[in-house]
């Protein structure tokens, strides 16, 4: 399946609400607990408005993972952008249950890395994953990410504080891109 990554826009609110509802059970072990409003068009519109504000401020870049026809299969964010001496961000992503195991996440992450290291000019992309998220680990390893640590009780996921593995990928050296 050809995978495309495109910026999320306000007009996506209805489709994202439907996707959030359909993937609620699938994503529950990997995501923070969400209020009921998250699963509504109004809740998604609020999130998209914040995403537009964050993009304009160079803080975060929200994308949708689609097929060639534009059907949405997931989300990807380059978040917590640090400029100055750091020049890095965190990457987060998920794909719908029906898209798992088909290379969709790997393709989307590959496109996001081109944006991060190219268009955004970042030096490092980091990822924080649950130790038991083997699928996400495979995606990161596929792209050459290296595990560099463990953060105890890092994020509240699925209703409890959970450890996260810390992964990073440095920008290719000049001439190696």
mmCIF file of C-alpha atoms in Angstrom:
data_model
loop_
_atom_site.group_PDB
_atom_site.id
_atom_site.type_symbol
_atom_site.label_atom_id
_atom_site.label_comp_id
_atom_site.label_asym_id
_atom_site.label_seq_id
_atom_site.Cartn_x
_atom_site.Cartn_y
_atom_site.Cartn_z
ATOM 1 C CA UNK A 1 0.000 0.000 0.000
ATOM 2 C CA UNK A 2 1.440 3.398 -0.938
ATOM 3 C CA UNK A 3 1.676 5.481 2.227
ATOM 4 C CA UNK A 4 1.472 9.252 2.340
ATOM 5 C CA UNK A 5 2.133 11.643 5.183
ATOM 6 C CA UNK A 6 0.301 14.957 5.116
ATOM 7 C CA UNK A 7 -0.295 17.753 7.615
ATOM 8 C CA UNK A 8 -3.471 17.445 9.662
ATOM 9 C CA UNK A 9 -5.950 20.289 9.006
ATOM 10 C CA UNK A 10 -9.200 21.460 10.615
ATOM 11 C CA UNK A 11 -11.293 19.814 7.900
ATOM 12 C CA UNK A 12 -10.047 16.429 9.165
ATOM 13 C CA UNK A 13 -11.941 16.709 12.475
ATOM 14 C CA UNK A 14 -14.917 14.550 11.499
ATOM 15 C CA UNK A 15 -12.791 11.784 9.965
ATOM 16 C CA UNK A 16 -10.392 11.823 12.921
ATOM 17 C CA UNK A 17 -13.233 11.543 15.419
ATOM 18 C CA UNK A 18 -14.581 8.506 13.557
ATOM 19 C CA UNK A 19 -11.090 6.995 13.425
ATOM 20 C CA UNK A 20 -10.508 7.658 17.138
ATOM 21 C CA UNK A 21 -13.781 5.905 17.996
ATOM 22 C CA UNK A 22 -13.073 2.924 15.742
ATOM 23 C CA UNK A 23 -9.532 2.500 17.119
ATOM 24 C CA UNK A 24 -10.308 3.198 20.779
ATOM 25 C CA UNK A 25 -9.872 -0.394 21.967
ATOM 26 C CA UNK A 26 -6.853 -1.034 19.727
ATOM 27 C CA UNK A 27 -5.004 2.052 21.026
ATOM 28 C CA UNK A 28 -6.019 1.845 24.705
ATOM 29 C CA UNK A 29 -2.871 -0.045 25.846
ATOM 30 C CA UNK A 30 -0.561 2.476 24.133
ATOM 31 C CA UNK A 31 -2.176 5.868 24.772
ATOM 32 C CA UNK A 32 -3.080 8.097 27.709
ATOM 33 C CA UNK A 33 -6.640 7.777 28.923
ATOM 34 C CA UNK A 34 -8.738 10.167 26.853
ATOM 35 C CA UNK A 35 -11.801 12.160 27.927
ATOM 36 C CA UNK A 36 -15.058 11.395 26.098
ATOM 37 C CA UNK A 37 -14.740 14.686 24.199
ATOM 38 C CA UNK A 38 -11.581 13.387 22.445
ATOM 39 C CA UNK A 39 -13.779 10.999 20.457
ATOM 40 C CA UNK A 40 -16.057 13.746 19.111
ATOM 41 C CA UNK A 41 -15.721 16.021 16.114
ATOM 42 C CA UNK A 42 -15.607 19.042 18.446
ATOM 43 C CA UNK A 43 -12.830 17.456 20.502
ATOM 44 C CA UNK A 44 -10.798 16.663 17.409
ATOM 45 C CA UNK A 45 -11.352 20.183 16.069
ATOM 46 C CA UNK A 46 -9.927 21.582 19.337
ATOM 47 C CA UNK A 47 -6.908 19.281 19.046
ATOM 48 C CA UNK A 48 -6.395 20.312 15.416
ATOM 49 C CA UNK A 49 -6.627 24.006 16.312
ATOM 50 C CA UNK A 50 -3.927 23.454 18.937
ATOM 51 C CA UNK A 51 -1.863 21.521 16.384
ATOM 52 C CA UNK A 52 -2.083 24.437 13.918
ATOM 53 C CA UNK A 53 -0.998 26.846 16.657
ATOM 54 C CA UNK A 54 1.916 24.560 17.608
ATOM 55 C CA UNK A 55 3.003 24.218 13.969
ATOM 56 C CA UNK A 56 2.992 28.006 13.504
ATOM 57 C CA UNK A 57 5.107 28.341 16.661
ATOM 58 C CA UNK A 58 7.574 25.616 15.498
ATOM 59 C CA UNK A 59 6.730 23.473 18.561
ATOM 60 C CA UNK A 60 5.087 20.440 17.007
ATOM 61 C CA UNK A 61 4.103 19.080 13.591
ATOM 62 C CA UNK A 62 0.993 16.861 13.362
ATOM 63 C CA UNK A 63 0.572 14.602 10.338
ATOM 64 C CA UNK A 64 -1.941 12.073 9.094
ATOM 65 C CA UNK A 65 -0.926 8.742 7.620
ATOM 66 C CA UNK A 66 -3.017 8.049 4.509
ATOM 67 C CA UNK A 67 -3.143 5.767 1.520
ATOM 68 C CA UNK A 68 -2.958 7.056 -2.068
ATOM 69 C CA UNK A 69 -6.730 7.704 -2.097
ATOM 70 C CA UNK A 70 -6.514 9.821 1.058
ATOM 71 C CA UNK A 71 -8.066 7.353 3.517
ATOM 72 C CA UNK A 72 -6.624 7.999 6.974
ATOM 73 C CA UNK A 73 -4.861 5.050 8.638
ATOM 74 C CA UNK A 74 -3.074 6.761 11.504
ATOM 75 C CA UNK A 75 -1.330 9.752 12.973
ATOM 76 C CA UNK A 76 2.264 10.835 13.405
ATOM 77 C CA UNK A 77 3.642 13.798 15.316
ATOM 78 C CA UNK A 78 7.037 15.438 15.451
ATOM 79 C CA UNK A 79 6.561 16.954 18.905
ATOM 80 C CA UNK A 80 8.425 18.936 21.541
ATOM 81 C CA UNK A 81 10.699 20.619 19.004
ATOM 82 C CA UNK A 82 13.781 22.083 20.674
ATOM 83 C CA UNK A 83 15.810 24.675 18.802
ATOM 84 C CA UNK A 84 18.975 26.470 19.897
ATOM 85 C CA UNK A 85 21.810 24.152 20.855
ATOM 86 C CA UNK A 86 19.550 21.060 20.883
ATOM 87 C CA UNK A 87 17.849 20.892 17.455
ATOM 88 C CA UNK A 88 15.735 17.802 18.187
ATOM 89 C CA UNK A 89 12.179 16.529 18.527
ATOM 90 C CA UNK A 90 10.255 13.476 19.683
ATOM 91 C CA UNK A 91 8.378 11.301 17.228
ATOM 92 C CA UNK A 92 5.141 9.532 18.068
ATOM 93 C CA UNK A 93 2.889 7.514 15.785
ATOM 94 C CA UNK A 94 0.110 4.975 15.606
ATOM 95 C CA UNK A 95 -1.675 3.119 12.840
ATOM 96 C CA UNK A 96 -5.156 1.636 12.701
ATOM 97 C CA UNK A 97 -5.505 -2.039 13.513
ATOM 98 C CA UNK A 98 -6.224 -2.931 9.876
ATOM 99 C CA UNK A 99 -2.943 -1.277 8.819
ATOM 100 C CA UNK A 100 -0.671 -3.025 11.328
ATOM 101 C CA UNK A 101 1.945 -5.441 10.047
ATOM 102 C CA UNK A 102 1.864 -3.968 6.528
ATOM 103 C CA UNK A 103 4.805 -1.560 6.687
ATOM 104 C CA UNK A 104 2.560 1.489 7.061
ATOM 105 C CA UNK A 105 4.195 2.811 10.246
ATOM 106 C CA UNK A 106 7.695 2.186 8.878
ATOM 107 C CA UNK A 107 6.905 4.062 5.656
ATOM 108 C CA UNK A 108 5.348 6.981 7.546
ATOM 109 C CA UNK A 109 8.283 7.226 9.953
ATOM 110 C CA UNK A 110 10.680 7.215 6.991
ATOM 111 C CA UNK A 111 8.859 10.169 5.447
ATOM 112 C CA UNK A 112 8.772 11.991 8.794
ATOM 113 C CA UNK A 113 12.530 11.547 9.213
ATOM 114 C CA UNK A 114 13.078 13.188 5.830
ATOM 115 C CA UNK A 115 11.012 16.151 7.027
ATOM 116 C CA UNK A 116 12.743 16.311 10.413
ATOM 117 C CA UNK A 117 16.283 16.171 9.058
ATOM 118 C CA UNK A 118 15.571 18.010 5.804
ATOM 119 C CA UNK A 119 12.863 20.655 5.971
ATOM 120 C CA UNK A 120 13.120 21.224 9.747
ATOM 121 C CA UNK A 121 16.907 20.909 9.868
ATOM 122 C CA UNK A 122 16.939 18.923 13.113
ATOM 123 C CA UNK A 123 19.995 17.078 14.398
ATOM 124 C CA UNK A 124 18.240 14.319 16.360
ATOM 125 C CA UNK A 125 14.867 12.595 16.497
ATOM 126 C CA UNK A 126 14.030 10.733 19.672
ATOM 127 C CA UNK A 127 11.284 8.258 20.504
ATOM 128 C CA UNK A 128 9.917 7.002 23.782
ATOM 129 C CA UNK A 129 8.241 3.591 23.648
ATOM 130 C CA UNK A 130 6.771 1.136 26.102
ATOM 131 C CA UNK A 131 9.186 -1.786 26.626
ATOM 132 C CA UNK A 132 6.514 -4.285 25.507
ATOM 133 C CA UNK A 133 5.706 -2.389 22.275
ATOM 134 C CA UNK A 134 7.591 -4.765 20.004
ATOM 135 C CA UNK A 135 6.005 -3.465 16.790
ATOM 136 C CA UNK A 136 7.163 0.085 17.482
ATOM 137 C CA UNK A 137 10.630 -1.184 18.392
ATOM 138 C CA UNK A 138 10.843 -2.937 14.996
ATOM 139 C CA UNK A 139 9.885 0.309 13.214
ATOM 140 C CA UNK A 140 12.590 2.246 15.058
ATOM 141 C CA UNK A 141 15.240 -0.434 14.489
ATOM 142 C CA UNK A 142 14.325 -0.520 10.786
ATOM 143 C CA UNK A 143 15.306 3.146 10.540
ATOM 144 C CA UNK A 144 18.513 2.801 12.556
ATOM 145 C CA UNK A 145 17.346 4.266 15.876
ATOM 146 C CA UNK A 146 19.500 3.303 18.851
ATOM 147 C CA UNK A 147 18.197 2.595 22.346
ATOM 148 C CA UNK A 148 20.022 4.772 24.844
ATOM 149 C CA UNK A 149 18.160 4.402 28.100
ATOM 150 C CA UNK A 150 15.113 3.678 30.181
ATOM 151 C CA UNK A 151 12.951 6.334 31.839
ATOM 152 C CA UNK A 152 11.136 4.915 34.883
ATOM 153 C CA UNK A 153 7.463 5.876 35.213
ATOM 154 C CA UNK A 154 7.915 8.265 32.276
ATOM 155 C CA UNK A 155 4.329 8.694 31.026
ATOM 156 C CA UNK A 156 0.860 7.859 32.301
ATOM 157 C CA UNK A 157 -0.358 5.387 29.694
ATOM 158 C CA UNK A 158 -3.483 3.235 29.953
ATOM 159 C CA UNK A 159 -4.194 4.707 33.375
ATOM 160 C CA UNK A 160 -0.852 4.053 35.068
ATOM 161 C CA UNK A 161 2.677 5.429 35.121
ATOM 162 C CA UNK A 162 4.805 3.278 32.845
ATOM 163 C CA UNK A 163 8.488 2.974 32.061
ATOM 164 C CA UNK A 164 9.592 3.921 28.551
ATOM 165 C CA UNK A 165 12.628 2.988 26.514
ATOM 166 C CA UNK A 166 14.460 5.987 25.071
ATOM 167 C CA UNK A 167 15.575 5.781 21.444
ATOM 168 C CA UNK A 168 17.316 8.258 19.156
ATOM 169 C CA UNK A 169 18.452 8.722 15.584
ATOM 170 C CA UNK A 170 20.999 11.346 14.607
ATOM 171 C CA UNK A 171 20.820 13.187 11.307
ATOM 172 C CA UNK A 172 23.010 11.687 8.604
ATOM 173 C CA UNK A 173 26.383 13.367 8.327
ATOM 174 C CA UNK A 174 26.649 15.852 5.459
ATOM 175 C CA UNK A 175 27.048 14.039 2.175
ATOM 176 C CA UNK A 176 25.386 10.857 3.514
ATOM 177 C CA UNK A 177 21.762 11.898 3.059
#
